[in-house]
Structures are given as structure tokens and as C-alpha cells.
GROMACS .gro file of C-alpha atoms in nm:
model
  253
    1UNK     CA    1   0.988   0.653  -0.913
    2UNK     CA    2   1.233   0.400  -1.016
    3UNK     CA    3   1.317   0.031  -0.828
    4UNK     CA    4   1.652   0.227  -0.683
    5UNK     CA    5   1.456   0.486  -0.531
    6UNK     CA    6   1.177   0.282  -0.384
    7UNK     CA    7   1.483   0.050  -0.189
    8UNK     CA    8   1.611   0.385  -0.063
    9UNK     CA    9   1.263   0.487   0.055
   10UNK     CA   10   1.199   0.178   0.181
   11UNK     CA   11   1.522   0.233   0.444
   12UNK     CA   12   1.411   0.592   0.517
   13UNK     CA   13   1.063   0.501   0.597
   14UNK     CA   14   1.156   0.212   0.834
   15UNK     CA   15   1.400   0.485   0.978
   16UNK     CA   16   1.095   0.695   1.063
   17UNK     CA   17   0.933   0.441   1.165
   18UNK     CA   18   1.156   0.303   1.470
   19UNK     CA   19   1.223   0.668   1.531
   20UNK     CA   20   0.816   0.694   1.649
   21UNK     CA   21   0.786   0.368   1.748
   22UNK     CA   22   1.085   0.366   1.985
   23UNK     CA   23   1.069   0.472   2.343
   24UNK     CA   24   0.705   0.474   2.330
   25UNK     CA   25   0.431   0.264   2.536
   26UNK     CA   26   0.439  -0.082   2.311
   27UNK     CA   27   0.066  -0.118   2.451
   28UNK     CA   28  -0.018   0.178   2.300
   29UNK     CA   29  -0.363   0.063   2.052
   30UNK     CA   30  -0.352   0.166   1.700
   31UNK     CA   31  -0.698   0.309   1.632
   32UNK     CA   32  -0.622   0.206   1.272
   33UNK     CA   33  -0.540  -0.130   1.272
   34UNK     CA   34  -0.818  -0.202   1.526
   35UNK     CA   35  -0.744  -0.495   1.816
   36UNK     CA   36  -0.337  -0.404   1.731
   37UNK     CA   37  -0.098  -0.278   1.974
   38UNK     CA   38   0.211  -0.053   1.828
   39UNK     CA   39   0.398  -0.383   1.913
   40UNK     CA   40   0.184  -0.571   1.689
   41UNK     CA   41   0.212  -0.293   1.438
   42UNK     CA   42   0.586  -0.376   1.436
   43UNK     CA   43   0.621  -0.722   1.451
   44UNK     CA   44   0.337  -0.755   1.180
   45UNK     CA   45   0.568  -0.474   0.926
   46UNK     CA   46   0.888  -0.628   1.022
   47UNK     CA   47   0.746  -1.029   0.932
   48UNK     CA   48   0.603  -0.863   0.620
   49UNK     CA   49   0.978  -0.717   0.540
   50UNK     CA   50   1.140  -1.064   0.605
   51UNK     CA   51   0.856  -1.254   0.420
   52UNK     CA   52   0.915  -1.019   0.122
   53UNK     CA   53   1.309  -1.064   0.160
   54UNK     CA   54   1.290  -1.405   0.125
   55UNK     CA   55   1.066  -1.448  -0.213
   56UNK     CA   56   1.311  -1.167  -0.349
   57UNK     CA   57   1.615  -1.402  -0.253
   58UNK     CA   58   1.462  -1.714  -0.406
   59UNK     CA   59   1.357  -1.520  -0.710
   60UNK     CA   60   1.029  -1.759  -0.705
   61UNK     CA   61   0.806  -1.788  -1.031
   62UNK     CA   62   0.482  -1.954  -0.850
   63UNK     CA   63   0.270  -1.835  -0.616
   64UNK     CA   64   0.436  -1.995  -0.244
   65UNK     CA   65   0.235  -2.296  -0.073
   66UNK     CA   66   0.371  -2.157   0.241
   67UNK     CA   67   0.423  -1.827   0.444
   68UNK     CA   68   0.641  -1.994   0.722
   69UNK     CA   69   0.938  -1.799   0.738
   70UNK     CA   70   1.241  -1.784   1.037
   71UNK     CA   71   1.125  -1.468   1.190
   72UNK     CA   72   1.342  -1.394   1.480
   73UNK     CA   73   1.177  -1.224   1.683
   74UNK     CA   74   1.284  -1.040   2.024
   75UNK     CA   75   1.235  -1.198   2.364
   76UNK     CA   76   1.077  -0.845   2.500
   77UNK     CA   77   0.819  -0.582   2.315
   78UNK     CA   78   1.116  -0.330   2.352
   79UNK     CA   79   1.387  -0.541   2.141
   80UNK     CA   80   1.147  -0.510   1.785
   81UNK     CA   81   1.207  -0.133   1.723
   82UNK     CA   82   1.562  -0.289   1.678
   83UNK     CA   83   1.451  -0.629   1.526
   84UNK     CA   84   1.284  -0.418   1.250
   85UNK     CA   85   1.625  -0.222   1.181
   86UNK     CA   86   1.796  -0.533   1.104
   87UNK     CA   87   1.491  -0.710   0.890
   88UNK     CA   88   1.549  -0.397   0.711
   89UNK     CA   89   1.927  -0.406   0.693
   90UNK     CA   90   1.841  -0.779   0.505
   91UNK     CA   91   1.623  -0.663   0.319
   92UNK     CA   92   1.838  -0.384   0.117
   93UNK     CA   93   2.129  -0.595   0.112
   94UNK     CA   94   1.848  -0.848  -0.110
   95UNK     CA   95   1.776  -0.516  -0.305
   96UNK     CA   96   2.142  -0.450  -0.367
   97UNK     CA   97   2.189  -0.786  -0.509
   98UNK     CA   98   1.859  -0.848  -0.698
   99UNK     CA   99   1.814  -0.738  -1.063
  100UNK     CA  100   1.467  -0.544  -1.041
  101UNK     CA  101   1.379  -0.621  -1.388
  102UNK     CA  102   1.445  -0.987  -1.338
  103UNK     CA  103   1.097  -1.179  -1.336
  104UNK     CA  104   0.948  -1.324  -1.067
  105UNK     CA  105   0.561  -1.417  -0.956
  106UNK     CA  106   0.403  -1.144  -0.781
  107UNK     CA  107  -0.010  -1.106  -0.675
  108UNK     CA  108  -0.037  -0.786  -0.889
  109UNK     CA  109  -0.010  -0.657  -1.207
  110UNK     CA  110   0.391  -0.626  -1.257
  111UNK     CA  111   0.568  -0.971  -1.257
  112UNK     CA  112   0.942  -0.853  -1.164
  113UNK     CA  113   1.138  -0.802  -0.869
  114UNK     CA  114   1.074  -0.468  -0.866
  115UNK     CA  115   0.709  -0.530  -0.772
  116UNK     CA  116   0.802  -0.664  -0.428
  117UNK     CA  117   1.101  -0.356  -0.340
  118UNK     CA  118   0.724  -0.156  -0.391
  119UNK     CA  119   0.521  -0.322  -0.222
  120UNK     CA  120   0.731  -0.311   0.070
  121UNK     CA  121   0.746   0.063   0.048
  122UNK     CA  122   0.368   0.155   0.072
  123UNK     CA  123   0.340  -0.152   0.316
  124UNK     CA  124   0.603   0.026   0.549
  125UNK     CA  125   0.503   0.369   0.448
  126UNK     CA  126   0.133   0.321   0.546
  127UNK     CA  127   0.208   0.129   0.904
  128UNK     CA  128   0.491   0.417   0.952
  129UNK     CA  129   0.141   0.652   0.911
  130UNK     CA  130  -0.045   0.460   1.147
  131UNK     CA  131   0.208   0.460   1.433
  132UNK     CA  132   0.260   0.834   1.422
  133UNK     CA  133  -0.128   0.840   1.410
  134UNK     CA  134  -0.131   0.600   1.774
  135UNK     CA  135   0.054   0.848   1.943
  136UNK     CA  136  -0.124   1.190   1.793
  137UNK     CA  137   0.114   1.265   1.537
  138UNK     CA  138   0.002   1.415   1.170
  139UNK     CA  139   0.190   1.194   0.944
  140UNK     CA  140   0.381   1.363   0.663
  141UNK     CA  141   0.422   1.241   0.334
  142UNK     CA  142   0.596   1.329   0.037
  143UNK     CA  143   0.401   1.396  -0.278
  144UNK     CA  144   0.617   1.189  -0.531
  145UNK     CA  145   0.624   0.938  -0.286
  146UNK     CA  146   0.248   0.945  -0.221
  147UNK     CA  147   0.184   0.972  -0.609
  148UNK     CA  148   0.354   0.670  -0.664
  149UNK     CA  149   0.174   0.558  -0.382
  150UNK     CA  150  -0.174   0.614  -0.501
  151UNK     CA  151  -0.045   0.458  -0.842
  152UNK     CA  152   0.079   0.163  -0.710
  153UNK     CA  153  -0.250   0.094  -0.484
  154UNK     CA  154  -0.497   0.170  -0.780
  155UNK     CA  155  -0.281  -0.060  -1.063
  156UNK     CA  156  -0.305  -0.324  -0.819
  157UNK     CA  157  -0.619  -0.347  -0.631
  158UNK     CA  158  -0.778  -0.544  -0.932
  159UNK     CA  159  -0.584  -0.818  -0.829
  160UNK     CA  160  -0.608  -0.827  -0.440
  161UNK     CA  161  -0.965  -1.045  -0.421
  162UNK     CA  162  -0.767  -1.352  -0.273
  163UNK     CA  163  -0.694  -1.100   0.040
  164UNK     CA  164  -0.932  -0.877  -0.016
  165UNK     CA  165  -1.256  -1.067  -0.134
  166UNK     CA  166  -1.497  -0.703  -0.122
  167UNK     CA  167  -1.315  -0.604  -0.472
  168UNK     CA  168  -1.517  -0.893  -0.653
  169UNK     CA  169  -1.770  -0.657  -0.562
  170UNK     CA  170  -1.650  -0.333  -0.792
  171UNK     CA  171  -1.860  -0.425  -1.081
  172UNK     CA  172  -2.090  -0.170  -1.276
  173UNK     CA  173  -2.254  -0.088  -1.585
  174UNK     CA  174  -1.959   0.101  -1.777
  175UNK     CA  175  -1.961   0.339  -1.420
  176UNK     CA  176  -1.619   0.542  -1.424
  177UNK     CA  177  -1.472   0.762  -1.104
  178UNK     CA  178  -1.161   0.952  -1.064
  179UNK     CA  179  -0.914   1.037  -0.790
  180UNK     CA  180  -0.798   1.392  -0.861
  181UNK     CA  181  -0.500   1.557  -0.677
  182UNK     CA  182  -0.562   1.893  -0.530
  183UNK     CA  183  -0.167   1.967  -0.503
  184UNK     CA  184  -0.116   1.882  -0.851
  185UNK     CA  185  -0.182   1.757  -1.223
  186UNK     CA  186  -0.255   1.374  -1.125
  187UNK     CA  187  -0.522   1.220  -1.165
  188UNK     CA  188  -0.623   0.877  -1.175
  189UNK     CA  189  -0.952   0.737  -1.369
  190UNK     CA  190  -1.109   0.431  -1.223
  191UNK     CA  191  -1.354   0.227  -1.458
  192UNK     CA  192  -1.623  -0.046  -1.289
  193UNK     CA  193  -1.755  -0.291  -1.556
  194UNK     CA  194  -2.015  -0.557  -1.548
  195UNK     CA  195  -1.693  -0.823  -1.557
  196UNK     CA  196  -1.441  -0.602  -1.349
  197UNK     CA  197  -1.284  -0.302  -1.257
  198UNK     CA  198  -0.915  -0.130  -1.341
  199UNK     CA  199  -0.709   0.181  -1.440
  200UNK     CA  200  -0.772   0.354  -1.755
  201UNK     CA  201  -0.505   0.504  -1.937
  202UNK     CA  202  -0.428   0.691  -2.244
  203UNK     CA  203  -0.681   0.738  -2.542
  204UNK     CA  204  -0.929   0.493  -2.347
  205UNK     CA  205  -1.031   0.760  -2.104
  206UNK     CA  206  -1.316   0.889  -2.130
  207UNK     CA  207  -1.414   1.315  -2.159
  208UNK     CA  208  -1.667   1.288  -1.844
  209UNK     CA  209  -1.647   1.047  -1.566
  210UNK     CA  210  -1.968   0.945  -1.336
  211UNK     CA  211  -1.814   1.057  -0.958
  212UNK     CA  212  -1.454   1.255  -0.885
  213UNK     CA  213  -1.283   1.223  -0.534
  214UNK     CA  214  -1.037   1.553  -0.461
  215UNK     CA  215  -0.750   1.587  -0.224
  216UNK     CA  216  -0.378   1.610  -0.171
  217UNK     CA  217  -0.188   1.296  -0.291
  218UNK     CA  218  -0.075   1.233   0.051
  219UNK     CA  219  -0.446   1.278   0.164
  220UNK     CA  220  -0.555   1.032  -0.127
  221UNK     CA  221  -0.299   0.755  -0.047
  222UNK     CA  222  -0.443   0.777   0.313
  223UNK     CA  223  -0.796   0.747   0.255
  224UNK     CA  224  -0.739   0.487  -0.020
  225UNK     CA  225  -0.576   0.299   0.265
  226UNK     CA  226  -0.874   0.377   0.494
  227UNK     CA  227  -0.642   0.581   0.724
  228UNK     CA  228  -0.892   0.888   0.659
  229UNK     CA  229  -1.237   0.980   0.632
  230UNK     CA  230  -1.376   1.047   0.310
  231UNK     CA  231  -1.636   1.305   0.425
  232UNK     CA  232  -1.372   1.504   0.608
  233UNK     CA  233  -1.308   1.873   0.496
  234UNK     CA  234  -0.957   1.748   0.323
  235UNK     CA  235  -1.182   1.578   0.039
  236UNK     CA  236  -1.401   1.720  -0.277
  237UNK     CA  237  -1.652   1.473  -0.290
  238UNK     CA  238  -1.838   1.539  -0.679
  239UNK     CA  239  -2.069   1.383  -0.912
  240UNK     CA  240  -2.246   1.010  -0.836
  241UNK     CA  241  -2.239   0.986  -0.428
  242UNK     CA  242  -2.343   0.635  -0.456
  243UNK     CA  243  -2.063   0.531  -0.673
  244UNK     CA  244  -1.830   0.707  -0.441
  245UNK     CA  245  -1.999   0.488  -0.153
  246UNK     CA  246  -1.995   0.181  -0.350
  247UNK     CA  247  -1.646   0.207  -0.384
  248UNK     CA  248  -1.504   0.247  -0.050
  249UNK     CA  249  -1.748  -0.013   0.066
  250UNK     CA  250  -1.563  -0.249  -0.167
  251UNK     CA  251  -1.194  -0.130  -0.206
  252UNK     CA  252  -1.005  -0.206   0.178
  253UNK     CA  253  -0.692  -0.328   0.138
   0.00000   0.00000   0.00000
């Protein structure tokens, strides 16, 4: 997918996001984002738009010293449905004028502007899954879109241990496991090293691997996320079991 059509997703998901979120109970829990509300689901995805909108508008080459940002926010749980909308408005009007090849500091791998239009997608993409999942609705997603997803999670992840300080732990002797789509060609190879983990691509990968985990890519984006149970009957669980274990103990985002 290119920068242009993650900004466009980025408004369509948020779309389908107010559309679940609004009108319904803003106590509702969200089994998973445990101890959150639906209203805390929103406020925290609508702060995370305006946080990202501002490091795209300040095009900033260090990491930031501070996350304080104007947020905004409604008087009433019913006003953020709309609060959202316009964070979003902001946020591809920044998209609109921001050069996505133009380099900027960013926690993963790719150090553009692009980097943050993506992040914002699977950010609002995965919190648009776990509304619809509050209030007993199967979430659909769209195979590019969950490809890309399942890309952008996996290229990144080696670089989340500031936030997410269980991926120091994905270490291993040469140990190599795959995410395989069952809805398609892609595949992803994943190898753990004594000094690290990452992506393997092109003539590096290897003819066997030690552990493969099968499903759709939608499926796949969702358990990578934790949304979804890996021993559920929408997974192929083959090869090392403790590898697969060792991973998902170690991987949340």
C-alpha cells in the first residue's frame, strides 16, 4: 500500500469506527483492552491521532521529551464519537500537506513521514476491531489492508522494547517461525537470534523454518495484536509448539 492510500484508510477506518462507537452505551467494557470503557477506547485513539498529527506537523528529527499535547476533549462521554471526527479531519489535512518521503524520527524501522500516516492506520484499525468486538460484532477486515497490516507490525516489533519491554525477550539460538496466510501467497519468516530478532527477506531465508502459524491475514493481524486466540480453530498451529509459545509470551504490542 502506498502513503496516499494508508491517509485514505486512515479516514475510512475512523469512519467505521464512530459509526460503532456512536449511539452505543459509552460504559460499555472492552474485553480487549481490559479495565477500558468504549469511551476510553475513544479518547485513548483520538489523543493517539492528535499526538501523531502534531509530530507530522513539526516534521521532528529527535525522539520528543514530551507527550503533552492540547487535546480538546468533550465535556460529556457522548461529544468524543464527534471529537474523534474532527482529530481526524486534522489529521488528513497534516497528510495532505506533508511530503511522506520527507524524513523525520520515528520508533521503528522507516524514518519518514510516511511511517507515522501507518502507524495511525493499524493503531485506528485495531481499536476500530476492538469496539465492534465490545458490542458482539465480528470485525471485518480487508486483506490488503490486513497484509500490510501484518507487515507493518512484524517490520516493526524489533524496535518496540521501550513500550514493549517482553520483546528483549525474543532471543534464540538461530530459531526461525513463520506466519503463513491461509487466503493467500504471504508469508512472513520471523528469525530469533542469540542478539535479537527481525524479518527475513529475500535470499536470507531459509528452505525449512523451526514452527509455522496459519490463518487468514485478517485473522493473523488480530492475533498478532492479541485480539484472538491462537489455539482457536481459525489457526494451523505446526512444527516447534514451544517456539510458538515463546513468542506470543514475548511479542504484545
Amino acid at each position: 500500500m502506498t502513503p496516499a492510500q494508508h491517509a485514505a484508510a486512515v479516514a475510512t477506518e475512523t469512519a467505521r469506527f464512530i459509526a460503532t462507537v456512536k449511539g452505543a452505551d459509552p460504559t460499555t467494557p472492552v474485553p480487549s483492552c481490559p479495565g477500558w470503557t468504549l469511551t476510553d477506547l475513544t479518547r485513548h485513539t483520538g489523543s493517539v491521532h492528535r499526538w501523531f498529527t502534531v509530530l507530522l506537523s513539526r516534521r521532528i528529527q529527535q525522539p520528543p521529551t514530551s507527550r503533552e499535547v492540547d487535546l480538546h476533549l468533550p465535556d460529556q462521554p457522548d461529544g468524543y464519537p464527534d471529537w474523534l471526527a474532527a482529530g481526524a479531519a486534522e489529521a488528513a489535512q497534516v497528510f495532505a500537506d506533508t511530503d511522506p518521503d520527507a524524513p523525520m524520527w520515528a520508533w521503528g524501522l522507516d524514518q519518514h513521514a510516511r511511517f507515522w500516516v501507518r502507524r495511525m492506520l493499524f493503531e485506528t484499525l485495531v481499536h476500530r476491531a476492538d469496539a465492534e468486538l465490545a458490542l458482539g460484532l465480528p470485525p471485518h477486515i480487508d486483506r490488503v489492508l490486513a497484509v500490510d497490516g501484518v507487515d507493518e507490525f512484524l517490520t516493526n516489533l524489533p524496535f518496540a522494547s521501550f513500550f514493549a519491554p517482553g520483546t528483549a525477550e525474543l532471543r534464540g539460538p538461530d530459531r526461525t517461525l513463520r506466519f503463513g496466510c491461509t487466503d493467500g501467497d504471504d508469508d512472513w519468516l520471523v528469525r530469533l537470534r542469540p542478539d535479537g530478532f527481525g524479518l527475513v527477506t529475500g535470499d536470507a531465508r531459509p528452505r525449512t523454518v523451526d514452527a509455522t502459524v496459519r490463518g487468514t491475514a485478517a485473522d493473523l493481524l488480530l492475533l498478532l495484536y492479541g485480539r484472538l486466540d491462537r489455539n482457536s480453530d481459525a489457526f494451523q498451529l505446526l512444527g516447534d509448539q514451544d517456539l510458538i509459545t515463546h513468542w506470543f509470551a514475548h511479542s504484545a504490542f
